[in-house]
mmCIF file of C-alpha atoms in Angstrom:
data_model
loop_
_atom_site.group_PDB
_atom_site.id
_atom_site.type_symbol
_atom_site.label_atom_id
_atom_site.label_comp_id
_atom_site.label_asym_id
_atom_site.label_seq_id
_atom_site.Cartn_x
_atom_site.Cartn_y
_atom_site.Cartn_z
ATOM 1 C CA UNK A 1 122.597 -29.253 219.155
ATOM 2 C CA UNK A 2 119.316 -29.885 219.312
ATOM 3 C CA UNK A 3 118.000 -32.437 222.617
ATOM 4 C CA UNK A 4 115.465 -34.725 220.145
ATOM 5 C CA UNK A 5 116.963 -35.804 216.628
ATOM 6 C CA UNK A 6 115.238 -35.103 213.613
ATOM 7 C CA UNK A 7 116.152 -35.893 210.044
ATOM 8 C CA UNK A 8 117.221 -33.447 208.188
ATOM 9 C CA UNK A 9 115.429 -33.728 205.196
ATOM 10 C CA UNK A 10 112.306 -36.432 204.155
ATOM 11 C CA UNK A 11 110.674 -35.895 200.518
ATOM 12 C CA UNK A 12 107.772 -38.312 198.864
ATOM 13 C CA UNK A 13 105.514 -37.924 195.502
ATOM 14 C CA UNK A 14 101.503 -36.840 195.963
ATOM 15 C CA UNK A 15 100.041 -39.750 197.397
ATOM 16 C CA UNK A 16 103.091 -41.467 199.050
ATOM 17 C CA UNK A 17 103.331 -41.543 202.593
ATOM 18 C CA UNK A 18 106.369 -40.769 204.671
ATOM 19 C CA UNK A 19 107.510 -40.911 207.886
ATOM 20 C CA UNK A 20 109.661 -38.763 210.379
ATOM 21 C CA UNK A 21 111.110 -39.697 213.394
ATOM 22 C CA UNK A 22 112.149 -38.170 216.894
ATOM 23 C CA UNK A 23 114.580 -39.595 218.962
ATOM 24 C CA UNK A 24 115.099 -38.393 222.401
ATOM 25 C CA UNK A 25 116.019 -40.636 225.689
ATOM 26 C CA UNK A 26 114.317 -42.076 228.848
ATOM 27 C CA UNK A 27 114.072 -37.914 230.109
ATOM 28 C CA UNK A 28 112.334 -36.895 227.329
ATOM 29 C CA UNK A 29 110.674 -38.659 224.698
ATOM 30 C CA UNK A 30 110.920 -42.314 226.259
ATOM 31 C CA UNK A 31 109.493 -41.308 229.654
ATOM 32 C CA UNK A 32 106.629 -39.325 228.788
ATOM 33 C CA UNK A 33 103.366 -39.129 226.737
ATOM 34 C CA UNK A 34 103.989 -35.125 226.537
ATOM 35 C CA UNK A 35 104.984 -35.671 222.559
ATOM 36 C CA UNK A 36 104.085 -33.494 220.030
ATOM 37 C CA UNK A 37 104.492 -32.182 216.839
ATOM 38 C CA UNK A 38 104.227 -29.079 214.694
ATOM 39 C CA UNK A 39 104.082 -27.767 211.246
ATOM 40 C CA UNK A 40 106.207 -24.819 209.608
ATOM 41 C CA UNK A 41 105.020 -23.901 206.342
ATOM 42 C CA UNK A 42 107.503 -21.437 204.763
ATOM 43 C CA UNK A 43 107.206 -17.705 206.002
ATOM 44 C CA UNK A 44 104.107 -18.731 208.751
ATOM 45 C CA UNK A 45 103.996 -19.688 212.443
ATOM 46 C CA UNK A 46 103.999 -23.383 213.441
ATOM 47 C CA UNK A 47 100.827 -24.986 214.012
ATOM 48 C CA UNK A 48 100.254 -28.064 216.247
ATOM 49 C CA UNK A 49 99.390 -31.112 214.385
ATOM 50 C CA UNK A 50 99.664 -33.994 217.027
ATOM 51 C CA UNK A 51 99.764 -33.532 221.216
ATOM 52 C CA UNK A 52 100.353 -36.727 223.811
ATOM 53 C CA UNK A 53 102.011 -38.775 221.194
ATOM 54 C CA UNK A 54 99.239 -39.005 218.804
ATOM 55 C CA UNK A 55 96.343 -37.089 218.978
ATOM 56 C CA UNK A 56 94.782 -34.798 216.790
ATOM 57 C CA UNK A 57 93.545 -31.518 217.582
ATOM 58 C CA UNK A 58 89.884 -30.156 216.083
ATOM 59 C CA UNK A 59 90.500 -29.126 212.123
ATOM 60 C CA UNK A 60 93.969 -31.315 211.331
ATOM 61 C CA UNK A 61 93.718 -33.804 208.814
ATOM 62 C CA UNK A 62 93.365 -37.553 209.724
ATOM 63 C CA UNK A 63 96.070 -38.194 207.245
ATOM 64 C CA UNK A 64 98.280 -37.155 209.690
ATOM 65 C CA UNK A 65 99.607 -40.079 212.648
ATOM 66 C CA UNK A 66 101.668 -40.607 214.723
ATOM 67 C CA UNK A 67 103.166 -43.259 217.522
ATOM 68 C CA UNK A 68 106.093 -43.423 219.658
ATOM 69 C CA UNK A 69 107.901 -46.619 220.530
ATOM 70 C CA UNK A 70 110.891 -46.647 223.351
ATOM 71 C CA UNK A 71 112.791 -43.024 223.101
ATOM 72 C CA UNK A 72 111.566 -42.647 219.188
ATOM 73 C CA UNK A 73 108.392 -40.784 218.486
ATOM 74 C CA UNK A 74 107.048 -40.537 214.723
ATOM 75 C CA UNK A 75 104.635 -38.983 212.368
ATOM 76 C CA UNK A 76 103.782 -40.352 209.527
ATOM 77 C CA UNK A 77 101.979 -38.144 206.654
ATOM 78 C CA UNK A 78 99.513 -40.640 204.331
ATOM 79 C CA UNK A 79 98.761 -39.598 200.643
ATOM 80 C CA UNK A 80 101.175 -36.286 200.336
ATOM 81 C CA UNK A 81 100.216 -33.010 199.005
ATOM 82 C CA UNK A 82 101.785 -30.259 197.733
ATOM 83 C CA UNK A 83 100.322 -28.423 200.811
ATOM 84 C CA UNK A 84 102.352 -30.633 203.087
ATOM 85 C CA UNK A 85 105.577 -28.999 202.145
ATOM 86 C CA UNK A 86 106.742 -27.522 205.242
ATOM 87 C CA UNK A 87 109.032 -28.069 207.970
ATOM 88 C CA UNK A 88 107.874 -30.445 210.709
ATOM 89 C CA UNK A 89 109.609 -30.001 214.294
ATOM 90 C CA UNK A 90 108.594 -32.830 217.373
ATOM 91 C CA UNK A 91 108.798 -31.519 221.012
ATOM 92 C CA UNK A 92 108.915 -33.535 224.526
ATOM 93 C CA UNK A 93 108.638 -32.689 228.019
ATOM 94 C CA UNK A 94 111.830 -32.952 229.345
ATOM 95 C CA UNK A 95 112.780 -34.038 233.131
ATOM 96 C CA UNK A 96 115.594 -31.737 232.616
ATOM 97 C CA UNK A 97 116.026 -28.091 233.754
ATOM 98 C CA UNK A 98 114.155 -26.642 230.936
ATOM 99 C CA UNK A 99 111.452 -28.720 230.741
ATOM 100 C CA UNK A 100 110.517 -28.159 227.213
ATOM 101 C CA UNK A 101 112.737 -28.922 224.325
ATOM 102 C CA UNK A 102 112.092 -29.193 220.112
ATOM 103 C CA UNK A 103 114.020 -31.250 217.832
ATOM 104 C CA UNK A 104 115.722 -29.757 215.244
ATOM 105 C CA UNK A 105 113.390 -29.951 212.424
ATOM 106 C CA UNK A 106 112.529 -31.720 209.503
ATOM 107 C CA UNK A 107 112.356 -30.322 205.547
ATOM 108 C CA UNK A 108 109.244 -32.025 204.291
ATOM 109 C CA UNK A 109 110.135 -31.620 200.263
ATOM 110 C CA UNK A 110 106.627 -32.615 197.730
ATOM 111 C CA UNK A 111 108.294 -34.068 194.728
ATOM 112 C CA UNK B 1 87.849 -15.116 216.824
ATOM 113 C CA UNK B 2 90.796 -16.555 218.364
ATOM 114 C CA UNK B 3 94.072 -14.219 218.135
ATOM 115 C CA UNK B 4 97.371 -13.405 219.101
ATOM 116 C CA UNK B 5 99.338 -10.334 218.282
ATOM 117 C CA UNK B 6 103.232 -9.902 219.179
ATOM 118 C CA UNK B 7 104.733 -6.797 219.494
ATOM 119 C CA UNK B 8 108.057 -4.927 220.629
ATOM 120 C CA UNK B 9 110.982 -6.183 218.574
ATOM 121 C CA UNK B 10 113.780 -3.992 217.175
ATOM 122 C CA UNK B 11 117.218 -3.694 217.031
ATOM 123 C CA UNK B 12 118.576 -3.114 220.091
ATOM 124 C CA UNK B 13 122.394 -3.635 220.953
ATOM 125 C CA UNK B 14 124.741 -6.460 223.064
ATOM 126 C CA UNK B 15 123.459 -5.748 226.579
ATOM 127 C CA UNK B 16 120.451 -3.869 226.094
ATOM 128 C CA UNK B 17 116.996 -4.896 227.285
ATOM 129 C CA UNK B 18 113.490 -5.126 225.384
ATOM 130 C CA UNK B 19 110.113 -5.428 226.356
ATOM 131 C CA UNK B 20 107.737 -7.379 224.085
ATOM 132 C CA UNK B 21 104.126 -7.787 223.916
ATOM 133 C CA UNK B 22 101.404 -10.320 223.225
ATOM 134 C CA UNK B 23 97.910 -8.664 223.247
ATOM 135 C CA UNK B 24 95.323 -11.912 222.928
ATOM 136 C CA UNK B 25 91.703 -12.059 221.851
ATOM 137 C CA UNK B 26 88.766 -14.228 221.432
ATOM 138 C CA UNK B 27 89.229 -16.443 224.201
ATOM 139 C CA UNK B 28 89.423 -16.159 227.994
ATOM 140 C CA UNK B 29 92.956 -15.156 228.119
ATOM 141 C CA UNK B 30 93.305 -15.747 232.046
ATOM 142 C CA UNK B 31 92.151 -19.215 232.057
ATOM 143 C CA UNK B 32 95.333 -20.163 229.301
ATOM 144 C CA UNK B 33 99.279 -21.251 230.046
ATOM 145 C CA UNK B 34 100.854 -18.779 227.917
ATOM 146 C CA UNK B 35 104.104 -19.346 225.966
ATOM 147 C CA UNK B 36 107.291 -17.927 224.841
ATOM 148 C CA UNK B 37 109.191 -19.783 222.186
ATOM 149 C CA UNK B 38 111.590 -17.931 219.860
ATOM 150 C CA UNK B 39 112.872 -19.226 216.177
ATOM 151 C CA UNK B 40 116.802 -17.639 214.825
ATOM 152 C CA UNK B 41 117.111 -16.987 211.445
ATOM 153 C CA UNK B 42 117.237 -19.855 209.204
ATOM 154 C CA UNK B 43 116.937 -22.101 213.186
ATOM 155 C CA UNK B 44 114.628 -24.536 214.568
ATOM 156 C CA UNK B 45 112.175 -23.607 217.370
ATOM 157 C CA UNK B 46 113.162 -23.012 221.012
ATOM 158 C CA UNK B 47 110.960 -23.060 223.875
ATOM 159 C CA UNK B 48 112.104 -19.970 226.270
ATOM 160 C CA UNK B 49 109.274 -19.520 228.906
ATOM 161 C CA UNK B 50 106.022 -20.503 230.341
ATOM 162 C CA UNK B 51 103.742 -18.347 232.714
ATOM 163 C CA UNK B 52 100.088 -19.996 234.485
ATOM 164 C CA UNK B 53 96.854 -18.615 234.045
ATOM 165 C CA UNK B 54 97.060 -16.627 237.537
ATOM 166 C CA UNK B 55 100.883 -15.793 236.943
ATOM 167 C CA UNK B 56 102.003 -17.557 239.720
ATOM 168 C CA UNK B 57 104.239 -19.907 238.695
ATOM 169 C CA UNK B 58 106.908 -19.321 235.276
ATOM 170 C CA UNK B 59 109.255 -21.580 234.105
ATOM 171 C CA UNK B 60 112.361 -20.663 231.785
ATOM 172 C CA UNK B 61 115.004 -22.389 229.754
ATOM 173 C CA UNK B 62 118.453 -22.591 230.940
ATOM 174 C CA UNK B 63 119.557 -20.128 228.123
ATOM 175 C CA UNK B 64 116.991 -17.241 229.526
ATOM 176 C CA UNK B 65 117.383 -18.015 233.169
ATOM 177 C CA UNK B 66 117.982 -14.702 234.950
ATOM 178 C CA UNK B 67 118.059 -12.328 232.469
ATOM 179 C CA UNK B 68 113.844 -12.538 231.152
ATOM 180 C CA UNK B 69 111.383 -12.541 232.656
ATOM 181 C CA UNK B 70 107.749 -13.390 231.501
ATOM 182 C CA UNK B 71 104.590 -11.887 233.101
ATOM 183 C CA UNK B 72 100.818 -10.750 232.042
ATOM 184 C CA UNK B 73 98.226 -8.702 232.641
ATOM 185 C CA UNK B 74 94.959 -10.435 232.583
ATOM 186 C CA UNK B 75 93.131 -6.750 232.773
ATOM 187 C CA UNK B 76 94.472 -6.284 229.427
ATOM 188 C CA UNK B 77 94.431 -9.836 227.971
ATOM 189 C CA UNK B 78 98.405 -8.992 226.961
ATOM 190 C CA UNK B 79 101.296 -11.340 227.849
ATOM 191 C CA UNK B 80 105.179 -9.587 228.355
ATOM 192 C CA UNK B 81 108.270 -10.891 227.966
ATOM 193 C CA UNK B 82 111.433 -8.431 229.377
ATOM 194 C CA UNK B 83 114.450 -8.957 228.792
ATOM 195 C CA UNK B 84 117.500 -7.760 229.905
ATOM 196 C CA UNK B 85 121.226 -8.500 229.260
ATOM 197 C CA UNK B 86 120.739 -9.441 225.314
ATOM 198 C CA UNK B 87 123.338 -11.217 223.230
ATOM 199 C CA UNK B 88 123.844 -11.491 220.088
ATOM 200 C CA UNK B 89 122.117 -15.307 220.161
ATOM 201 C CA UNK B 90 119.140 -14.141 221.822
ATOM 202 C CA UNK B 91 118.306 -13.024 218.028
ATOM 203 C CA UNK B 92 115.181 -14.912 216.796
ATOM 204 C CA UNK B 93 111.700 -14.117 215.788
ATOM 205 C CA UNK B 94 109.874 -14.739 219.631
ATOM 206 C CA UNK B 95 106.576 -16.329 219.294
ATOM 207 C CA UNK B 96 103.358 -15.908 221.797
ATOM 208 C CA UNK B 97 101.661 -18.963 222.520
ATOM 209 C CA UNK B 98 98.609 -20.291 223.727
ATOM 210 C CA UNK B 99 98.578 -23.692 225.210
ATOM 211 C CA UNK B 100 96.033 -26.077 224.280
ATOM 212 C CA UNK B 101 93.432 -26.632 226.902
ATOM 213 C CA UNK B 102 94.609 -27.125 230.263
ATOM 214 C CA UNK B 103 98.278 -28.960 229.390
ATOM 215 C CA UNK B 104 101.569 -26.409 229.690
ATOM 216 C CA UNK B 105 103.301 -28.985 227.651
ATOM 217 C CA UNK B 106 100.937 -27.460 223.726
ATOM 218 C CA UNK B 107 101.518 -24.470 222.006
ATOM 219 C CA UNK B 108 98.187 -24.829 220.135
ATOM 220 C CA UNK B 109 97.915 -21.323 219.009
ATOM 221 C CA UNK B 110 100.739 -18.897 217.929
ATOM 222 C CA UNK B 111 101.216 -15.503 216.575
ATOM 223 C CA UNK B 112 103.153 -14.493 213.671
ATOM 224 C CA UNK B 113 105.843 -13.454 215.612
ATOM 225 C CA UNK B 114 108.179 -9.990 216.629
ATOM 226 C CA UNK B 115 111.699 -9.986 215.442
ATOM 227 C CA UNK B 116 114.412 -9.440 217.761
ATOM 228 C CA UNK B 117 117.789 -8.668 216.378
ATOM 229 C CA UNK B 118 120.768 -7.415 219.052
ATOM 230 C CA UNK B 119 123.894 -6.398 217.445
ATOM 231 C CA UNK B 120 126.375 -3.533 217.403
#
């Protein structure tokens, strides 16, 4: 079991947006701005799309957001494409004894 | 160009070791946190280890602890993960990592990965 909880699944139509959330606890998610968030298209490495809660790195789309609020961090995904399709997985530093932890994923389905 | 290349995964069996590789390019591999984080088949990501710039200080998860251990050569821009004691969970396609600027806490850069697979 994973330490932050991630939906399972999240799907939208082209244009839609959607949102995913991440809930972790005052150790992780809740206690820290070390929040971030990555992208699994199918068969490729993750690539990071957000980093201390909700920043962008250079090159990621600005239709991609993200906020936390208590233990729950989210990222929301503004007019979907088909490119989008992926799985999305949020990560927190962790107070605990391995100080890095991943939710368990999210399946990002284009409709 | 910036890149990262894993290598070293096999088969190997329950209680055998392995020795994997992560040769880097394109940027000034000494000055980066570099990253372990491994992926089982059909599984969400795991973070397994950590290692500073200099390679003084590592940090491991729990499930690791003891039996890898991370280090790197900064003469040959290549990162290392050993380990020792495998079980059949520790199979997973391990990812190298760069971290994003100065912050341990941002894989901003990965390789395609090396698959591990321990079983009889």
């Amino acid at each position: 079991q994973s330490a932050l909880t991630q939906p399972a699944s999240v799907s939208g139509s082209p244009g839609q947006s959607i949102t995913i959330s991440c809930t972790g606890t005052t150790s992780d998610v809740g206690g820290y701005k070390y929040v971030s968030w990555y992208q699994q298209q199918p068969g490729k490495a993750p690539k990071l799309m957000i980093y201390d809660v909700s920043n962008r790195p250079p090159g990621v789309s600005n239709r991609f957001s993200a906020s936390k609020s208590v233990n729950t961090a989210s990222l929301t995904i503004s007019g979907l494409q088909a490119e989008d399709e992926a799985d999305y997985y949020c990560s927190s530093y962790t107070s605990s004894s391995t100080p890095w932890v991943f939710g368990g994923g999210t399946k990002l389905t284009v409709l | 160009e910036m890149q990262v290349l894993e290598s070293g995964g096999g088969l190997v069996q329950p209680g055998g070791s392995l020795r994997l590789s992560c040769a880097a390019s394109g940027f000034s591999f000494s000055s980066y946190v570099m990253s372990w984080v491994r992926q089982a088949p059909g599984k969400g990501l795991e973070w397994v280890s950590s290692l500073s710039g200099s390679g003084a200080i590592t940090h491991y998860a729990d499930s690791v602890m003891s039996r890898f251990t991370i280090s790197r050569d900064n003469s040959k821009n290549t990162l290392y993960l050993q380990m020792n004691s495998l079980r059949a969970e520790d199979t997973a396609v391990y990812y190298c990592a760069k971290a994003l600027g100065s912050d341990w806490s941002y894989f901003g850069y990965w390789g395609q990965g090396t698959l591990v697979t321990v079983s009889s």
